[in-house]
Tab-separated table of C-alpha atoms and ligand atoms in Angstrom:
chain	number	residue	atom	x	y	z
A	18	UNK	CA	0.082	0.061	0.059
A	19	UNK	CA	1.643	3.239	-0.902
A	20	UNK	CA	0.098	6.525	0.404
A	21	UNK	CA	-0.376	9.473	-1.938
A	22	UNK	CA	-1.899	13.114	-1.706
A	23	UNK	CA	-4.687	13.893	-4.284
A	24	UNK	CA	-4.995	17.752	-4.898
A	25	UNK	CA	-7.374	19.772	-6.745
A	26	UNK	CA	-5.739	22.917	-7.842
A	27	UNK	CA	-7.333	26.213	-7.425
A	28	UNK	CA	-5.911	27.503	-10.843
A	29	UNK	CA	-4.122	30.580	-9.315
A	30	UNK	CA	-7.203	31.814	-7.541
A	31	UNK	CA	-6.349	33.268	-3.879
A	32	UNK	CA	-9.359	31.706	-1.980
A	33	UNK	CA	-7.757	29.976	0.961
A	34	UNK	CA	-8.513	31.570	4.313
A	35	UNK	CA	-8.592	30.748	8.058
A	36	UNK	CA	-6.029	30.030	10.708
A	37	UNK	CA	-3.123	27.534	10.496
A	38	UNK	CA	-1.041	26.710	13.526
A	39	UNK	CA	2.648	26.057	13.524
A	40	UNK	CA	3.901	23.018	15.432
A	41	UNK	CA	7.017	22.397	17.461
A	42	UNK	CA	10.400	22.582	15.332
A	43	UNK	CA	11.449	19.315	14.082
A	44	UNK	CA	15.068	20.737	13.893
A	45	UNK	CA	14.879	21.459	17.469
A	46	UNK	CA	12.952	18.556	18.957
A	47	UNK	CA	15.222	15.893	17.493
A	48	UNK	CA	18.277	17.441	19.130
A	49	UNK	CA	16.378	17.640	22.423
A	50	UNK	CA	15.585	14.002	22.274
A	51	UNK	CA	19.270	13.127	21.589
A	52	UNK	CA	20.413	15.382	24.666
A	53	UNK	CA	18.422	13.388	27.050
A	54	UNK	CA	21.533	10.665	26.972
A	55	UNK	CA	23.326	13.596	28.878
A	56	UNK	CA	20.861	13.211	31.789
A	57	UNK	CA	20.868	10.826	34.891
A	58	UNK	CA	17.170	11.587	35.507
A	59	UNK	CA	13.852	11.673	33.361
A	60	UNK	CA	13.548	14.415	30.996
A	61	UNK	CA	10.186	15.614	29.742
A	62	UNK	CA	9.656	17.093	26.269
A	63	UNK	CA	6.737	19.142	25.322
A	64	UNK	CA	5.197	20.532	22.293
A	65	UNK	CA	6.478	17.675	20.234
A	66	UNK	CA	5.135	17.633	16.656
A	67	UNK	CA	3.748	14.243	15.592
A	68	UNK	CA	5.936	13.626	12.676
A	69	UNK	CA	7.648	10.737	11.245
A	70	UNK	CA	11.251	11.910	12.229
A	71	UNK	CA	10.120	12.124	15.980
A	72	UNK	CA	8.916	8.423	15.813
A	73	UNK	CA	12.438	7.243	14.203
A	74	UNK	CA	14.305	9.110	17.005
A	75	UNK	CA	12.068	7.589	19.636
A	76	UNK	CA	12.656	4.274	18.174
A	77	UNK	CA	16.416	4.952	18.040
A	78	UNK	CA	16.450	5.969	21.619
A	79	UNK	CA	14.490	2.730	22.754
A	80	UNK	CA	17.181	0.618	20.864
A	81	UNK	CA	19.688	1.976	23.245
A	82	UNK	CA	17.719	1.304	26.327
A	83	UNK	CA	16.161	4.453	26.776
A	84	UNK	CA	12.758	4.292	28.494
A	85	UNK	CA	10.708	6.747	26.315
A	86	UNK	CA	6.924	7.336	26.931
A	87	UNK	CA	4.178	9.508	25.616
A	88	UNK	CA	3.013	11.016	28.851
A	89	UNK	CA	0.418	13.421	27.231
A	90	UNK	CA	-0.704	15.339	24.350
A	91	UNK	CA	2.664	16.104	22.425
A	92	UNK	CA	4.473	15.420	25.496
A	93	UNK	CA	7.190	12.683	25.861
A	94	UNK	CA	9.388	11.554	28.803
A	95	UNK	CA	12.894	10.211	28.213
A	96	UNK	CA	14.886	8.416	30.862
A	97	UNK	CA	18.604	6.775	30.603
A	98	UNK	CA	18.932	5.806	34.239
A	99	UNK	CA	21.392	3.051	33.159
A	100	UNK	CA	24.218	3.670	30.643
A	101	UNK	CA	22.832	3.517	27.090
A	102	UNK	CA	24.009	1.153	24.403
A	103	UNK	CA	26.662	2.506	22.142
A	104	UNK	CA	25.435	1.333	18.888
A	105	UNK	CA	23.383	3.507	16.655
A	106	UNK	CA	20.969	1.250	14.523
A	107	UNK	CA	21.818	1.139	10.931
A	108	UNK	CA	18.300	0.644	9.405
A	109	UNK	CA	16.738	3.461	11.558
A	110	UNK	CA	19.496	5.915	11.102
A	111	UNK	CA	19.698	5.468	7.340
A	112	UNK	CA	16.279	7.393	7.269
A	113	UNK	CA	17.241	9.910	9.865
A	114	UNK	CA	20.153	12.467	9.222
A	115	UNK	CA	19.460	13.887	12.571
A	116	UNK	CA	20.620	10.615	14.161
A	117	UNK	CA	24.164	12.079	13.781
A	118	UNK	CA	23.605	14.382	16.714
A	119	UNK	CA	23.433	11.154	19.103
A	120	UNK	CA	27.107	10.521	18.507
A	121	UNK	CA	28.010	13.259	20.672
A	122	UNK	CA	26.205	12.542	23.911
A	123	UNK	CA	26.783	8.734	23.393
A	124	UNK	CA	30.719	9.154	22.916
A	125	UNK	CA	30.715	11.618	25.903
A	126	UNK	CA	28.813	9.478	28.355
A	127	UNK	CA	29.998	5.809	27.160
A	128	UNK	CA	33.518	6.860	26.059
A	129	UNK	CA	32.615	4.872	22.642
A	130	UNK	CA	30.023	5.160	19.810
A	131	UNK	CA	29.428	2.857	16.830
A	132	UNK	CA	27.458	4.253	13.906
A	133	UNK	CA	26.937	3.821	10.036
A	134	UNK	CA	27.183	7.235	7.706
A	135	UNK	CA	23.630	8.787	8.444
A	136	UNK	CA	20.964	8.773	5.852
A	137	UNK	CA	18.034	11.294	5.314
A	138	UNK	CA	17.301	13.770	2.672
A	139	UNK	CA	19.241	13.165	-0.635
A	140	UNK	CA	20.102	16.981	-1.042
A	141	UNK	CA	23.894	16.509	-1.403
A	142	UNK	CA	26.812	14.431	-0.276
A	143	UNK	CA	26.011	15.360	3.486
A	144	UNK	CA	29.681	14.682	4.789
A	145	UNK	CA	30.424	14.226	8.598
A	146	UNK	CA	34.165	15.218	8.529
A	147	UNK	CA	33.367	18.095	10.846
A	148	UNK	CA	32.017	15.768	13.680
A	149	UNK	CA	35.007	13.248	13.167
A	150	UNK	CA	37.466	16.334	13.201
A	151	UNK	CA	35.580	17.322	16.309
A	152	UNK	CA	35.731	14.138	18.077
A	153	UNK	CA	39.385	13.523	17.253
A	154	UNK	CA	40.381	16.978	18.832
A	155	UNK	CA	38.385	16.078	21.827
A	156	UNK	CA	40.806	13.073	22.162
A	157	UNK	CA	38.794	10.295	20.469
A	158	UNK	CA	40.297	7.590	18.084
A	159	UNK	CA	38.209	7.279	14.981
A	160	UNK	CA	38.044	3.979	13.028
A	161	UNK	CA	35.947	3.285	9.969
A	162	UNK	CA	35.277	-0.542	9.349
A	163	UNK	CA	32.988	-1.959	6.828
A	164	UNK	CA	30.847	1.045	6.356
A	165	UNK	CA	30.728	1.695	10.125
A	166	UNK	CA	32.490	4.423	12.302
A	167	UNK	CA	33.912	3.073	15.576
A	168	UNK	CA	35.079	6.003	17.894
A	169	UNK	CA	36.522	5.613	21.288
A	170	UNK	CA	37.363	8.325	23.603
A	171	UNK	CA	41.096	8.088	24.978
A	172	UNK	CA	40.889	6.414	28.396
A	173	UNK	CA	37.045	6.459	28.014
A	174	UNK	CA	36.775	10.076	28.421
A	175	UNK	CA	36.642	13.010	26.233
A	176	UNK	CA	39.031	15.911	27.027
A	177	UNK	CA	38.069	19.425	26.376
A	178	UNK	CA	39.791	21.088	23.433
A	179	UNK	CA	39.686	23.846	21.054
A	180	UNK	CA	37.946	23.264	17.590
A	181	UNK	CA	37.605	25.515	14.865
A	182	UNK	CA	34.788	24.463	12.312
A	183	UNK	CA	35.706	25.010	8.778
A	184	UNK	CA	31.738	24.928	7.963
A	185	UNK	CA	29.047	26.440	9.994
A	186	UNK	CA	27.377	22.965	10.469
A	187	UNK	CA	23.981	22.850	12.279
A	188	UNK	CA	23.915	19.565	13.765
A	189	UNK	CA	27.906	19.622	13.905
A	190	UNK	CA	27.522	22.482	16.256
A	191	UNK	CA	24.927	20.945	18.485
A	192	UNK	CA	26.575	17.466	18.511
A	193	UNK	CA	30.077	18.960	19.613
A	194	UNK	CA	28.433	21.360	22.024
A	195	UNK	CA	26.739	18.292	23.734
A	196	UNK	CA	29.826	16.173	23.612
A	197	UNK	CA	31.630	19.188	25.523
A	198	UNK	CA	28.916	18.772	28.375
A	199	UNK	CA	30.582	15.513	29.700
A	200	UNK	CA	34.164	15.965	28.479
A	201	UNK	CA	36.967	16.856	30.981
A	202	UNK	CA	37.785	20.549	31.161
A	203	UNK	CA	36.766	23.237	28.890
A	204	UNK	CA	35.747	22.933	25.029
A	205	UNK	CA	35.854	25.963	22.826
A	206	UNK	CA	34.131	25.629	19.551
A	207	UNK	CA	34.696	28.419	17.113
A	208	UNK	CA	32.778	29.345	13.797
A	209	UNK	CA	29.579	27.499	14.941
A	210	UNK	CA	26.170	27.693	13.287
A	211	UNK	CA	23.905	30.303	14.654
A	212	UNK	CA	20.534	28.647	14.293
A	213	UNK	CA	18.212	29.716	17.242
A	214	UNK	CA	17.473	26.100	18.033
A	215	UNK	CA	21.150	25.834	19.225
A	216	UNK	CA	20.634	28.607	21.703
A	217	UNK	CA	17.330	27.295	22.851
A	218	UNK	CA	18.812	23.838	23.521
A	219	UNK	CA	21.789	25.329	25.264
A	220	UNK	CA	19.475	27.400	27.577
A	221	UNK	CA	17.694	24.314	28.535
A	222	UNK	CA	20.925	22.258	29.280
A	223	UNK	CA	22.215	25.288	31.449
A	224	UNK	CA	18.853	25.192	33.370
A	225	UNK	CA	19.673	21.569	34.201
A	226	UNK	CA	23.315	22.134	35.212
A	227	UNK	CA	25.500	22.401	32.182
A	228	UNK	CA	27.944	25.148	31.829
A	229	UNK	CA	27.590	26.398	28.174
A	230	UNK	CA	28.516	29.917	27.185
A	231	UNK	CA	28.178	31.966	23.891
A	232	UNK	CA	25.392	29.834	22.172
A	233	UNK	CA	23.982	32.220	19.644
A	234	UNK	CA	27.367	33.692	18.927
A	235	UNK	CA	30.166	32.143	16.778
A	236	UNK	CA	32.119	30.911	19.508
A	237	UNK	CA	30.555	28.505	22.062
A	238	UNK	CA	32.489	27.567	25.215
A	239	UNK	CA	31.427	24.504	27.215
A	240	UNK	CA	32.896	23.502	30.807
A	241	UNK	CA	32.441	19.726	31.234
A	242	UNK	CA	30.378	18.614	34.180
A	243	UNK	CA	28.926	15.419	35.386
A	244	UNK	CA	25.593	14.000	34.064
A	245	UNK	CA	22.846	16.641	34.032
A	246	UNK	CA	19.662	16.651	36.015
A	247	UNK	CA	16.211	17.817	34.813
A	248	UNK	CA	14.936	17.779	38.451
A	249	UNK	CA	11.344	18.258	36.967
A	250	UNK	CA	12.250	20.860	34.406
A	251	UNK	CA	10.923	20.270	30.896
A	252	UNK	CA	12.095	21.210	27.370
A	253	UNK	CA	9.496	23.254	25.568
A	254	UNK	CA	9.960	22.636	21.798
A	255	UNK	CA	10.059	26.195	20.011
A	256	UNK	CA	7.834	26.692	17.033
A	257	UNK	CA	8.964	25.376	13.631
A	258	UNK	CA	10.330	28.424	11.548
A	259	UNK	CA	10.622	26.331	8.423
A	260	UNK	CA	6.775	25.338	8.772
A	261	UNK	CA	6.048	29.069	9.635
A	262	UNK	CA	7.866	30.149	6.542
A	263	UNK	CA	6.225	27.278	4.329
A	264	UNK	CA	2.557	28.604	5.381
A	265	UNK	CA	3.629	32.013	4.814
A	266	UNK	CA	4.669	31.379	1.159
A	267	UNK	CA	1.658	29.274	0.671
A	268	UNK	CA	-0.493	32.366	1.998
A	269	UNK	CA	1.422	34.597	-0.321
A	270	UNK	CA	0.405	32.333	-3.427
A	271	UNK	CA	-3.117	31.625	-2.737
A	272	UNK	CA	-4.867	32.736	0.439
A	273	UNK	CA	-7.327	35.754	0.463
A	274	UNK	CA	-6.812	36.063	4.471
A	275	UNK	CA	-4.565	33.693	6.407
A	276	UNK	CA	-3.632	33.920	10.109
A	277	UNK	CA	-0.387	31.908	10.922
A	278	UNK	CA	-0.449	31.398	14.609
A	279	UNK	CA	2.062	30.027	17.099
A	280	UNK	CA	5.131	31.157	15.250
A	281	UNK	CA	8.215	33.436	16.014
A	282	UNK	CA	8.410	35.826	13.166
A	283	UNK	CA	12.024	36.869	14.275
A	284	UNK	CA	13.168	33.522	13.452
A	285	UNK	CA	12.099	33.957	9.726
A	286	UNK	CA	13.080	37.733	9.120
A	287	UNK	CA	15.084	37.106	5.858
A	288	UNK	CA	11.921	35.402	4.333
A	289	UNK	CA	9.465	38.123	5.727
A	290	UNK	CA	11.848	40.775	4.337
A	291	UNK	CA	11.935	39.141	0.933
A	292	UNK	CA	8.290	38.470	0.626
A	293	UNK	CA	7.630	42.099	1.782
A	294	UNK	CA	10.212	43.678	-0.748
A	295	UNK	CA	8.129	41.520	-3.416
A	296	UNK	CA	4.874	43.295	-2.383
A	297	UNK	CA	3.127	40.967	0.145
A	298	UNK	CA	1.225	42.859	2.685
A	299	UNK	CA	1.598	41.282	6.240
A	300	UNK	CA	0.611	42.058	9.831
A	301	UNK	CA	3.544	40.962	12.197
A	302	UNK	CA	2.443	39.958	15.574
A	303	UNK	CA	4.372	38.699	18.474
A	304	UNK	CA	3.674	35.036	17.767
A	305	UNK	CA	1.735	35.193	14.589
A	306	UNK	CA	1.671	36.581	10.977
A	307	UNK	CA	-1.498	37.605	9.232
A	308	UNK	CA	-1.901	37.913	5.506
A	309	UNK	CA	-5.014	40.299	4.817
A	310	UNK	CA	-6.902	41.115	1.651
A	311	UNK	CA	-4.414	39.433	-0.511
A	312	UNK	CA	-6.539	38.408	-3.087
A	313	UNK	CA	-6.640	42.253	-4.145
A	314	UNK	CA	-2.987	41.684	-5.402
A	315	UNK	CA	-2.704	39.380	-8.329
A	316	UNK	CA	0.585	37.169	-8.192
A	317	UNK	CA	1.955	38.838	-11.235
A	318	UNK	CA	2.169	42.169	-9.457
A	319	UNK	CA	4.573	40.833	-7.074
A	320	UNK	CA	8.125	41.684	-7.778
A	321	UNK	CA	10.856	39.116	-8.741
A	322	UNK	CA	13.763	38.502	-6.225
A	323	UNK	CA	17.344	37.301	-6.004
A	324	UNK	CA	17.516	34.730	-3.359
A	325	UNK	CA	20.743	33.602	-1.997
A	326	UNK	CA	20.362	30.780	0.662
A	327	UNK	CA	22.892	31.414	3.608
A	328	UNK	CA	23.470	30.082	7.239
A	329	UNK	CA	21.292	31.597	9.830
A	330	UNK	CA	20.049	34.372	10.037
A	331	UNK	CA	20.420	34.441	6.038
A	332	UNK	CA	17.738	32.978	3.857
A	333	UNK	CA	17.282	29.522	5.013
A	334	UNK	CA	18.065	26.597	2.407
A	335	UNK	CA	14.888	24.626	3.724
A	336	UNK	CA	12.622	27.567	2.460
A	337	UNK	CA	14.354	27.759	-1.186
A	338	UNK	CA	12.132	25.314	-3.009
A	339	UNK	CA	8.885	26.628	-1.707
A	340	UNK	CA	10.162	30.174	-2.292
A	341	UNK	CA	10.981	29.023	-5.989
A	342	UNK	CA	7.409	28.074	-6.390
A	343	UNK	CA	6.299	31.636	-5.336
A	344	UNK	CA	8.870	33.185	-7.823
A	345	UNK	CA	7.424	31.269	-10.677
A	346	UNK	CA	4.040	33.240	-10.188
A	347	UNK	CA	5.617	36.636	-9.965
A	348	UNK	CA	6.433	38.913	-12.956
A	349	UNK	CA	10.082	38.970	-14.179
A	350	UNK	CA	13.174	37.023	-13.722
A	351	UNK	CA	14.497	35.694	-10.176
A	352	UNK	CA	17.932	34.483	-9.634
A	353	UNK	CA	18.460	31.652	-7.022
A	354	UNK	CA	21.865	30.887	-5.440
A	355	UNK	CA	21.656	27.852	-3.395
A	356	UNK	CA	24.940	28.037	-1.391
A	357	UNK	CA	24.564	25.345	1.273
A	358	UNK	CA	23.842	22.105	-0.419
A	359	UNK	CA	24.818	20.857	-3.993
A	360	UNK	CA	21.673	18.725	-4.423
A	361	UNK	CA	19.050	21.252	-3.514
A	362	UNK	CA	17.920	22.312	-7.108
A	363	UNK	CA	16.982	18.590	-8.254
A	364	UNK	CA	13.166	19.378	-7.741
A	365	UNK	CA	13.377	22.132	-10.433
A	366	UNK	CA	12.655	19.388	-13.217
A	367	UNK	CA	9.447	18.345	-11.755
A	368	UNK	CA	8.279	21.873	-11.507
A	369	UNK	CA	9.236	22.603	-15.248
A	370	UNK	CA	7.053	19.752	-16.195
A	371	UNK	CA	4.108	21.549	-14.483
A	372	UNK	CA	4.919	24.549	-16.451
A	373	UNK	CA	7.389	26.449	-14.455
A	374	UNK	CA	10.118	28.398	-16.730
A	375	UNK	CA	13.203	27.482	-14.615
A	376	UNK	CA	16.819	27.296	-15.963
A	377	UNK	CA	19.265	25.318	-13.913
A	378	UNK	CA	22.733	26.631	-14.693
A	379	UNK	CA	24.749	24.387	-12.199
A	380	UNK	CA	24.029	22.509	-9.009
A	381	UNK	CA	23.916	25.830	-7.214
A	382	UNK	CA	22.396	28.270	-9.364
A	383	UNK	CA	19.075	28.679	-11.393
A	384	UNK	CA	16.869	31.571	-12.682
A	385	UNK	CA	13.001	31.543	-12.610
A	386	UNK	CA	10.791	33.495	-15.180
A	387	UNK	CA	7.301	34.456	-14.212
A	388	UNK	CA	4.589	34.324	-14.211
A	389	UNK	CA	3.729	30.947	-15.619
A	390	UNK	CA	0.599	28.826	-15.398
A	391	UNK	CA	0.925	25.342	-13.711
A	392	UNK	CA	-0.890	22.220	-14.914
A	393	UNK	CA	-1.578	19.434	-12.327
A	394	UNK	CA	0.419	16.303	-12.879
A	395	UNK	CA	1.801	13.111	-10.794
A	396	UNK	CA	5.068	13.785	-8.903
A	397	UNK	CA	7.455	11.969	-6.618
A	398	UNK	CA	8.673	14.058	-3.466
A	399	UNK	CA	12.424	13.579	-3.364
A	400	UNK	CA	12.813	15.103	0.244
A	401	UNK	CA	10.942	16.885	2.811
A	402	UNK	CA	11.038	20.469	1.495
A	403	UNK	CA	10.950	19.637	-2.249
A	404	UNK	CA	7.946	17.725	-1.207
A	405	UNK	CA	6.164	20.714	0.375
A	406	UNK	CA	7.033	22.667	-2.694
A	407	UNK	CA	5.261	20.125	-4.810
A	408	UNK	CA	2.208	20.554	-2.604
A	409	UNK	CA	2.265	24.380	-3.117
A	410	UNK	CA	2.799	23.812	-6.820
A	411	UNK	CA	-0.323	21.502	-6.961
A	412	UNK	CA	-2.407	23.971	-4.941
A	413	UNK	CA	-1.846	26.712	-7.516
A	414	UNK	CA	-2.146	24.355	-10.507
A	415	UNK	CA	-4.924	23.823	-12.880
A	416	UNK	CA	-6.525	20.471	-12.655
A	417	UNK	CA	-5.547	17.490	-10.337
A	418	UNK	CA	-2.137	16.532	-8.831
A	419	UNK	CA	-0.994	13.190	-7.270
A	420	UNK	CA	2.147	13.396	-5.119
A	421	UNK	CA	3.766	10.221	-4.153
A	422	UNK	CA	6.432	9.502	-1.238
A	423	UNK	CA	4.178	11.257	1.212
A	424	UNK	CA	6.359	9.784	3.844
A	425	UNK	CA	8.876	12.543	2.928
A	426	UNK	CA	6.509	15.190	3.675
A	427	UNK	CA	5.017	13.480	6.837
A	428	UNK	CA	8.731	13.471	8.169
A	429	UNK	CA	8.443	17.172	8.682
A	430	UNK	CA	4.987	18.186	8.544
A	431	UNK	CA	2.478	16.992	10.822
A	432	UNK	CA	-1.186	16.058	9.221
A	433	UNK	CA	-0.280	18.530	6.609
A	434	UNK	CA	-3.278	17.627	4.651
A	435	UNK	CA	-5.649	18.109	7.617
A	436	UNK	CA	-4.341	21.657	8.327
A	437	UNK	CA	-4.503	22.489	4.690
A	438	UNK	CA	-7.977	21.294	4.328
A	439	UNK	CA	-8.988	23.369	7.167
A	440	UNK	CA	-8.143	26.442	5.220
A	441	UNK	CA	-9.705	25.397	2.057
A	442	UNK	CA	-7.425	23.380	0.145
A	443	UNK	CA	-8.882	20.368	-1.807
A	444	UNK	CA	-6.623	17.677	-0.739
A	445	UNK	CA	-6.964	14.057	0.355
A	446	UNK	CA	-4.539	11.133	1.661
A	447	UNK	CA	-5.191	8.076	-0.548
A	448	UNK	CA	-3.966	4.692	-0.938
A	449	UNK	CA	-2.448	3.317	-4.229
A	450	UNK	CA	-2.665	-0.467	-4.468
A	451	UNK	CA	0.849	-1.840	-5.159
B	501	LIG	C1	20.528	20.718	9.272
B	501	LIG	O1	21.184	19.832	8.653
B	501	LIG	C2	19.048	20.610	9.144
B	501	LIG	N1	18.588	19.212	9.802
B	501	LIG	C3	18.801	20.698	7.751
B	501	LIG	O2	17.268	20.568	7.626
B	501	LIG	C4	18.978	22.081	7.175
B	501	LIG	O3	18.860	22.150	5.850
B	501	LIG	C5	20.596	22.214	7.359
B	501	LIG	O4	20.812	22.136	8.762
B	501	LIG	C6	21.013	23.661	7.118
B	501	LIG	O5	20.364	24.585	7.708
B	501	LIG	C7	18.502	19.120	11.048
B	501	LIG	O6	18.665	20.119	11.852
B	501	LIG	C8	18.145	17.854	11.558
B	501	LIG	P1	24.685	21.213	7.896
B	501	LIG	P2	22.743	19.441	8.750
B	501	LIG	O7	25.703	20.512	8.622
B	501	LIG	O8	23.076	19.946	10.081
B	501	LIG	C9	28.353	20.607	5.068
B	501	LIG	C10	15.331	19.634	6.853
B	501	LIG	O9	14.687	19.667	5.554
B	501	LIG	N2	28.951	20.029	6.048
B	501	LIG	O10	24.365	22.700	8.675
B	501	LIG	O11	22.921	18.092	8.305
B	501	LIG	C11	26.953	20.305	4.444
B	501	LIG	O12	27.484	19.489	3.447
B	501	LIG	C12	16.726	19.246	6.892
B	501	LIG	O13	14.784	19.749	7.947
B	501	LIG	C13	30.210	19.424	5.973
B	501	LIG	O14	30.998	19.680	5.156
B	501	LIG	O15	23.230	20.671	7.772
B	501	LIG	C14	26.545	21.504	3.965
B	501	LIG	O16	27.029	21.931	2.893
B	501	LIG	C15	17.360	19.125	5.443
B	501	LIG	N3	30.673	18.552	6.772
B	501	LIG	C16	26.701	22.603	5.043
B	501	LIG	O17	27.807	22.023	5.838
B	501	LIG	C17	30.215	18.218	8.068
B	501	LIG	O18	30.799	17.315	8.914
B	501	LIG	C18	25.708	22.671	6.129
B	501	LIG	O19	25.170	21.618	6.614
B	501	LIG	C19	28.693	18.563	8.156
B	501	LIG	C20	28.163	19.253	7.198
């Protein structure tokens, strides 16, 4: 049985209206689950999105002996009273790039960790040299045997050190920061990624006894301590800025009025800036963004844009594909420069088959000419964010579209079809007999 989404397009009409709520952030909660390995007692995590990646992470923690329970709506507890297993299961980690963040806490707590090269979205090579280099600097020995990394801390304990990361890696930063929590002495990590989810995690760990300074700046300092203790404190997952941005682009494309609730607009300033410059009218609240009377402005009136993806606070690579769908509907030529991943323009071919006028010059550069009309068709979503972009394209197209591989979309967006239906999208989840 293969699940698909069937969408009847609105043919470019701006008819959607209502309220759409943003859930907890996938790229914050996965790291919070991994951090529970640093604790001697039970950790409660709230505002957990019900997405496939969370289910995979829960499965992973359980394979290592973690007691993971759903204790309420969107609320889980995790406890590693005993030392966890040191092996990260191959078949689960192949589906979940974020499994890599488990390596830091496991190596720091157990003095060893064994894992395959992580899987996840095929948006480029996705090396892990920054992790391996960081662990070596912390005094660990790294072997690679039959497709598996075997890493051993010298005398079973990591030693604090100074690490300069040649690339700003989000999970690399978070993994080495967490490794430093249980290392002996001080670890200084330079040229770290500045994503807000990292500071949010550091603040929580500090409230439980960690000694992390500088999260949110380009240098993080961690003084090693013993195992942390939550002592009844809980981790409250922050809103998903990529989900909020995806809905904002949806609203710009085809909503009359739309209220996006439970978001933090300051975490998507780069997107808001681009859409505002293009001509979208928005009312920005403390935890909401409102699009009003948008049907008065045909998409072709919006201005084209030059989008360069960049580490935070620049334009997020995770919103590049959805933004390109928007740019296919505005007048003029837009230029896309995808600086983070070399495989993140692969979706363009599918959009061209729907009617988009996109030229991909090399793995990092493309131009988009608009406006173009889209016709519905069958598509395969290759990754989470391209899958969302195909959803947007199907919603604005003439006629029906079918999207396969909805598992990819479910990895990052909870019950997306229900939330879209609530604001007027004609979408349903269906089963295709194999
Ligand atoms: C995180 O991936 C996110 N995933 C990604 O979201 C996001 O696209 C990415 O950050 C960039 O913002 C999670 O947080 C779970 P990186 P991550 O390491 O950490 C290179 C989604 O759709 N690099 O910051 O894997 C890498 O090749 C996903 O939610 C090395 O060279 O990304 C890339 O060019 C997709 N060596 C750049 O750094 C390394 O050891 C940034 O990658 C690691 C990374």
